[in-house]
mmCIF file of C-alpha atoms in Angstrom:
data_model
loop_
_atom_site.group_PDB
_atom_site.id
_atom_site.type_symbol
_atom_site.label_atom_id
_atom_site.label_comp_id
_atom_site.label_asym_id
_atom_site.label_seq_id
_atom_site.Cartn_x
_atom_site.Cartn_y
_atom_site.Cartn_z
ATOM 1 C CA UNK A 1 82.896 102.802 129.459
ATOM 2 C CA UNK A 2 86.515 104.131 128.564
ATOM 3 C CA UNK A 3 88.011 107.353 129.239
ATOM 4 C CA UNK A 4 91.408 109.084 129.474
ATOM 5 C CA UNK A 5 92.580 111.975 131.575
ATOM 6 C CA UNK A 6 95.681 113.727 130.580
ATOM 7 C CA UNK A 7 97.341 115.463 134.267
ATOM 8 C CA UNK A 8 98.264 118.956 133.637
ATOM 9 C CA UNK A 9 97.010 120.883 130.157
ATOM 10 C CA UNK A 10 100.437 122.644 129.719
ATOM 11 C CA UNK A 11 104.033 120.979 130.794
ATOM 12 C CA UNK A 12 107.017 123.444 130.215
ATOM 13 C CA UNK A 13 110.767 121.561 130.143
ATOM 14 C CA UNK A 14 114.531 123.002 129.075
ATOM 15 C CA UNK A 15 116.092 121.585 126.487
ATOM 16 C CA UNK A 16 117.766 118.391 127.417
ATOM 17 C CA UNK A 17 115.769 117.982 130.430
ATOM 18 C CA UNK A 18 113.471 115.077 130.911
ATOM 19 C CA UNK A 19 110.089 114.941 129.411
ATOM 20 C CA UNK A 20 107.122 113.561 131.405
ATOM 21 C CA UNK A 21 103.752 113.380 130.394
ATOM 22 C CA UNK A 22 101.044 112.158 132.653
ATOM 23 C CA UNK A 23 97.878 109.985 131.309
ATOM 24 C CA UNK A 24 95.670 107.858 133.527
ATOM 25 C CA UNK A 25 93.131 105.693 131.966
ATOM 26 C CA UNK A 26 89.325 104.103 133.016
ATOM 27 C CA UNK A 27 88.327 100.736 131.073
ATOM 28 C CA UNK A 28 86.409 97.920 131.944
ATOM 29 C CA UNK A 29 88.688 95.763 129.868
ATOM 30 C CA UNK A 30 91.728 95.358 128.840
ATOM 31 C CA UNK A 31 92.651 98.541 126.836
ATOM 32 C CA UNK A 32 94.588 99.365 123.738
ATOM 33 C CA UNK A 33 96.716 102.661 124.316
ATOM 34 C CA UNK A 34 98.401 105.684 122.390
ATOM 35 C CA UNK A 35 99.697 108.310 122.168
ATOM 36 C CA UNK A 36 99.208 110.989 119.305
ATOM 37 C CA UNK A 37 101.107 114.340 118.999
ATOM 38 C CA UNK A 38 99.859 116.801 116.891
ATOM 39 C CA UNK A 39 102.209 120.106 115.734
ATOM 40 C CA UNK A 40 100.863 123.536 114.831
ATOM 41 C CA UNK A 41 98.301 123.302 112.231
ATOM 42 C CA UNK A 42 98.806 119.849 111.487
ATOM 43 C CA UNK A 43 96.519 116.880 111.753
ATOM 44 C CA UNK A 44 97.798 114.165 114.502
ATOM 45 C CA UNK A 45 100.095 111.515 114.215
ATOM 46 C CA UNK A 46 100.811 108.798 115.844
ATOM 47 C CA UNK A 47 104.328 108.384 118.263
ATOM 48 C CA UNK A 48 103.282 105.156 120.028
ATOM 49 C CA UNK A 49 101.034 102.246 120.833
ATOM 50 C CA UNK A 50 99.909 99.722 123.734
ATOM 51 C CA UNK A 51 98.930 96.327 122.645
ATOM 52 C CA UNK A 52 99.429 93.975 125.674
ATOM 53 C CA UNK A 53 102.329 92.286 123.940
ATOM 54 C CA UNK A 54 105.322 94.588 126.464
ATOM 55 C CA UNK A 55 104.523 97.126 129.079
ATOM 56 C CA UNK A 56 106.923 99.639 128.179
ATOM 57 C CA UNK A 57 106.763 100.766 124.641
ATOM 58 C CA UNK A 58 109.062 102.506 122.003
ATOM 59 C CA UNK A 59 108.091 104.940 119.574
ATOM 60 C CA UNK A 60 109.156 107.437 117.060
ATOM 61 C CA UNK A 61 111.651 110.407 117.781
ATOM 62 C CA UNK A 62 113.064 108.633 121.329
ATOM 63 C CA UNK A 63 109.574 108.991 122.859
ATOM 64 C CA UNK A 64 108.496 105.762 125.124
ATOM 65 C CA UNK A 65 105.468 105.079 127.443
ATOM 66 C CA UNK A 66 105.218 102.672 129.877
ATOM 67 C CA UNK A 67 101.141 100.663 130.890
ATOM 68 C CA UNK A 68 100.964 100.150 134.503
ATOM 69 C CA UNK A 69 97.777 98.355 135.259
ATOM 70 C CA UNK A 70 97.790 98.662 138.898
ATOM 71 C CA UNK A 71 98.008 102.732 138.477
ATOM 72 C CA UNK A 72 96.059 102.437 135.398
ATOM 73 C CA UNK A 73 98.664 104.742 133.794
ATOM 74 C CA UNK A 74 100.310 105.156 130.352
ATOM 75 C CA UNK A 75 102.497 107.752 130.880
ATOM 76 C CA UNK A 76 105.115 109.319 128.086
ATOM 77 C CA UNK A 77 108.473 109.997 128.662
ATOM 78 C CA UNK A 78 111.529 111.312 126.758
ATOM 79 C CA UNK A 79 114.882 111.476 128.280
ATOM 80 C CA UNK A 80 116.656 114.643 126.778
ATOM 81 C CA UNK A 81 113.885 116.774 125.219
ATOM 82 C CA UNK A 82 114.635 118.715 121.820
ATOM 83 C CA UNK A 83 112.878 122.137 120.601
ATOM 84 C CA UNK A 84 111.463 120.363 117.533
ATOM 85 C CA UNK A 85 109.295 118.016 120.488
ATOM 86 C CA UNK A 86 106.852 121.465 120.823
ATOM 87 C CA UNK A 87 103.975 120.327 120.261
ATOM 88 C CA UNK A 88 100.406 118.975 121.542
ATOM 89 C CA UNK A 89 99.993 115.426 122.603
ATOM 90 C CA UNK A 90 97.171 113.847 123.479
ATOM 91 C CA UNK A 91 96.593 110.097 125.146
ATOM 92 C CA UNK A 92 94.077 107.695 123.574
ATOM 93 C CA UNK A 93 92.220 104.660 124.518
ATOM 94 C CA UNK A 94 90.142 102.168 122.597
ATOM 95 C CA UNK A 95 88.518 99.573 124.724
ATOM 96 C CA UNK A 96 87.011 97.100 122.504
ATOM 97 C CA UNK A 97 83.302 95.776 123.301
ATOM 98 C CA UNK A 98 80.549 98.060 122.385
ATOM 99 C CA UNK A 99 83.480 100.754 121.883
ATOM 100 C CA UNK A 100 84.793 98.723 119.339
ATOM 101 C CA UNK A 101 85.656 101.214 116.647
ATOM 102 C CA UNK A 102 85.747 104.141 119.284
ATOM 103 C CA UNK A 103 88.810 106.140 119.937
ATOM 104 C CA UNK A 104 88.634 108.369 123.288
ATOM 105 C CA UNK A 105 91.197 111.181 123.647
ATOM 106 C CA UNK A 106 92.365 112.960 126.727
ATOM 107 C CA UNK A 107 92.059 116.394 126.748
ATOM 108 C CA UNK A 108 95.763 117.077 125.632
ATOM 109 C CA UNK A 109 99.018 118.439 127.202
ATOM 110 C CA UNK A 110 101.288 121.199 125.273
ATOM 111 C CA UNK A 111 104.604 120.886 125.908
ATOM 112 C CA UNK A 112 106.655 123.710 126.006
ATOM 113 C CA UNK A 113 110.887 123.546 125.369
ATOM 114 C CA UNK A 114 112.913 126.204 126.658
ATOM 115 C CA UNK A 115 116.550 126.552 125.297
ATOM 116 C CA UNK B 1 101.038 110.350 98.647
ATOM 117 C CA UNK B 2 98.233 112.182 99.381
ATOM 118 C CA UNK B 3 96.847 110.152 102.503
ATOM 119 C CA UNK B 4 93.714 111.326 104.136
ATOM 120 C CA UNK B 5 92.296 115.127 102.140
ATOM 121 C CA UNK B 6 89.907 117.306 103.864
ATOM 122 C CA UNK B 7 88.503 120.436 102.176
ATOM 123 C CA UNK B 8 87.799 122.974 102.578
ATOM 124 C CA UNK B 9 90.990 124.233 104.765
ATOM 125 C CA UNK B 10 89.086 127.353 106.122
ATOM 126 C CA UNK B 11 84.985 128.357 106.116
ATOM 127 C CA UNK B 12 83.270 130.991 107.853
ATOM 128 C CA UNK B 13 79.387 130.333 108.191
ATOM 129 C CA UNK B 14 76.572 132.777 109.440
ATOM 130 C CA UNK B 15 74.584 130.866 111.560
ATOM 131 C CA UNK B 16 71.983 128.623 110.172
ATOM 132 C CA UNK B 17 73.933 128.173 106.783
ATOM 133 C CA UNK B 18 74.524 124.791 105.774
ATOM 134 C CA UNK B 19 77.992 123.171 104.294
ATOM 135 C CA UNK B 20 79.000 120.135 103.954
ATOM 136 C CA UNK B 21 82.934 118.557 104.716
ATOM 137 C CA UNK B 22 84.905 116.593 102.495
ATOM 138 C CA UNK B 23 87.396 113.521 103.132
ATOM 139 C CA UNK B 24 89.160 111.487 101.342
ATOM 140 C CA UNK B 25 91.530 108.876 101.919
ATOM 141 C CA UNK B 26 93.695 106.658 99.030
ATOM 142 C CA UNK B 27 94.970 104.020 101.260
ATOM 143 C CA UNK B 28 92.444 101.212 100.975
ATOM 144 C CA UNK B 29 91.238 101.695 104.532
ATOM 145 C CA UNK B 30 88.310 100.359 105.786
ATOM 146 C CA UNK B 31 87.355 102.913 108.450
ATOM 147 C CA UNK B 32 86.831 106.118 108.761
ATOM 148 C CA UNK B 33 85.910 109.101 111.514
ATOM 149 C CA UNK B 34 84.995 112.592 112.312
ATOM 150 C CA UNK B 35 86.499 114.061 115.046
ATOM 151 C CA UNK B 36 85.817 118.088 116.322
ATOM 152 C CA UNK B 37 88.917 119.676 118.257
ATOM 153 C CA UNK B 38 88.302 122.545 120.786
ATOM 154 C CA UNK B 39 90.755 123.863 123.410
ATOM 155 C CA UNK B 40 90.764 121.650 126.281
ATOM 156 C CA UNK B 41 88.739 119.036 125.480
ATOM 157 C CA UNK B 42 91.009 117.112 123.161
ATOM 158 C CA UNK B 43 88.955 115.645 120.080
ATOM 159 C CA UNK B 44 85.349 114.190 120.423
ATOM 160 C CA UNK B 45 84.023 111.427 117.864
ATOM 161 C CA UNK B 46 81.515 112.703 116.100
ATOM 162 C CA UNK B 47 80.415 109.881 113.327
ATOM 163 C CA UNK B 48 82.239 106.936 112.073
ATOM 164 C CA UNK B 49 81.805 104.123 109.453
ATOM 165 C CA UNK B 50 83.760 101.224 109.835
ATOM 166 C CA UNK B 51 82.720 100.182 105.934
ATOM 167 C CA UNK B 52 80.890 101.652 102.902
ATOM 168 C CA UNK B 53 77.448 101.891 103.655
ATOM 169 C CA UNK B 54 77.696 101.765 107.856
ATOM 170 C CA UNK B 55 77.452 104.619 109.986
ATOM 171 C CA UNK B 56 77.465 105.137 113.495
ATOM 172 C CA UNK B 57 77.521 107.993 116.498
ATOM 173 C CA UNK B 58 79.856 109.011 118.313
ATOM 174 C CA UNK B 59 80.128 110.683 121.116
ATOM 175 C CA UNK B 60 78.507 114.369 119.740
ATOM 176 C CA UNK B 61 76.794 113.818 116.753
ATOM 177 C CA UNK B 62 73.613 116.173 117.409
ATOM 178 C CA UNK B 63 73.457 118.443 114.294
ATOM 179 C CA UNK B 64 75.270 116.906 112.153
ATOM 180 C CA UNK B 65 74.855 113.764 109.334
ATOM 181 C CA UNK B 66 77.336 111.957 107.527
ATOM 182 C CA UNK B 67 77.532 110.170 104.367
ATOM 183 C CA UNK B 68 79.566 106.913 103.251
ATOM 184 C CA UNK B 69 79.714 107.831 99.684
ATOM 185 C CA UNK B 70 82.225 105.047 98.940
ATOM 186 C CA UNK B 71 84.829 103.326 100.559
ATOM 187 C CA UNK B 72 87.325 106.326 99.997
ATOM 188 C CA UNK B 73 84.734 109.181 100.447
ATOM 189 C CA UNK B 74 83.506 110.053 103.642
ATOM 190 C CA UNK B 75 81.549 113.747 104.287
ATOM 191 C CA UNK B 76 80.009 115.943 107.492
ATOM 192 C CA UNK B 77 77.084 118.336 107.346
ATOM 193 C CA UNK B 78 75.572 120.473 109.024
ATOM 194 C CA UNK B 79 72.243 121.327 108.196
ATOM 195 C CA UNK B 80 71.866 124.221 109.989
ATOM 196 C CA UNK B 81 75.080 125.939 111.609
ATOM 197 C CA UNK B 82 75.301 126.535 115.143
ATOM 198 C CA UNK B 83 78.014 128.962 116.693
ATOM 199 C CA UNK B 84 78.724 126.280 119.123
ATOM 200 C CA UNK B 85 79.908 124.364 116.328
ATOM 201 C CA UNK B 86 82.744 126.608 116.170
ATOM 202 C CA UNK B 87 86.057 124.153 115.909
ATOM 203 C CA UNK B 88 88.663 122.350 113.771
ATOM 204 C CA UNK B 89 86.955 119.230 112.034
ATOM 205 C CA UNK B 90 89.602 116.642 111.352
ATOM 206 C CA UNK B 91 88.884 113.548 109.279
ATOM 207 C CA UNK B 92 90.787 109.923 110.080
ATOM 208 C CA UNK B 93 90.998 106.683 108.525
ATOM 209 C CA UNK B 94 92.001 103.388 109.560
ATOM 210 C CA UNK B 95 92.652 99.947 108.125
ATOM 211 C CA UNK B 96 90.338 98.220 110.863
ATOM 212 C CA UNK B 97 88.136 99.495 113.884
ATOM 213 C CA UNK B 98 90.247 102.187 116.273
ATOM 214 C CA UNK B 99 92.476 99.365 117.497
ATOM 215 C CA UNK B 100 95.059 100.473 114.564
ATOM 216 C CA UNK B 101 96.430 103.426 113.676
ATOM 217 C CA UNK B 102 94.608 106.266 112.592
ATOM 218 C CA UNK B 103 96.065 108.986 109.753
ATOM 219 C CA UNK B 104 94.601 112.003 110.003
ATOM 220 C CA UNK B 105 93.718 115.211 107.505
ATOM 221 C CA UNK B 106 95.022 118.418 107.989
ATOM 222 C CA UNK B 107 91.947 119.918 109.482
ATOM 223 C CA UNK B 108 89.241 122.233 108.597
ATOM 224 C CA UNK B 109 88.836 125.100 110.385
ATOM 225 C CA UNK B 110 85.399 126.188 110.807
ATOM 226 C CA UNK B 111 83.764 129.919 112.436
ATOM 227 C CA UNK B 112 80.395 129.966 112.684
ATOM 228 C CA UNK B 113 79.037 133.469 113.242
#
């Protein structure tokens, strides 16, 4: 079984503070990992992505996440946060096996940026 | 380029009317996946295919069927409308099976009364 939990539904920064998003995963096997952000009224898209081939991992607009296996964590990160990052982001996880061809979300964090 | 299209953009139901979801995707991909959004509970599989012709459930698929028209078509009904199925129905595609990325629609948002 696979499944995601996203810590805290709504994370507020200013603008050029650092931006922390918490996602802890369950998986019986190795996992594959993302993360999606989705803006208002908009279908998701995808900032970044967890192979196995380099624990921390670089994606689009300065985002990065990092997999920890021993916290079972994949937690996104930004270091100056802009107003255009508003938005909703959700973690994913696709474990392979029988949920081969099964994406699980997390419940989703909106991030708020104040000027 | 178009991507993945999902129409209708907006419907309003009473309950126990029927409808039916459109998708389409132009990019060759194999894949493809319904997905219901509702405030904090992120999205939930409904039904995908990973090829023309497959189906399979996901993780709420009660009251709803799908149909693998062809490898770019790929539609939801409901039979008979629900207000619980109240939500935004998004539509994905992929080139493989959920271990690549997936390009979503633009969402159809969906009242049922």
């Amino acid at each position: 079984a696979q499944s995601v939990t996203q810590l805290g539904s709504h994370v507020s920064v200013s603008e050029g503070a650092l931006v922390l998003l918490r996602c802890n995963y369950s998986s019986s096997v190795p996992p594959y990992l993302f993360w999606y952000v989705q803006y208002p009224n908009q279908g998701l898209q995808l900032l970044l992505k967890y192979t196995s081939a380099a624990t921390l991992v670089k994606g689009i607009n300065g985002f990065e996440a990092e997999f920890k296996k021993s916290e079972t964590s994949f937690h996104l990160t930004k270091p100056s946060a802009h107003m255009s990052d508003a938005a909703e982001y959700f973690c994913a996880v696709n474990a392979g096996g029988t949920s081969y061809g099964k994406l699980t979300f997390g419940q989703g964090t909106i991030l708020t940026v104040h000027p | 380029n178009a991507g993945v299209t999902q129409t209708p953009k907006f419907q309003v139901l009473k309950t126990g009317q029927s409808m039916t979801l459109q998708c389409a995707q132009d990019m060759n991909h194999n894949s493809m996946y319904w997905y219901r959004q509702d405030p904090g509970m992120g999205l939930r599989l409904i039904y995908y295919s990973a090829s023309e012709g497959t189906t399979e459930k996901g993780e709420v698929p009660n009251g709803y069927n799908v149909s693998r028209l062809n490898k770019r078509e790929f539609s939801l009904r409901l039979e008979s409308a629900a207000p619980s199925q109240t939500s935004v129905y998004f539509c994905a595609s992929s080139v493989g099976q959920g271990r690549e990325k997936l390009f979503f629609g633009s969402g159809t948002q969906l009242s049922v009364l």
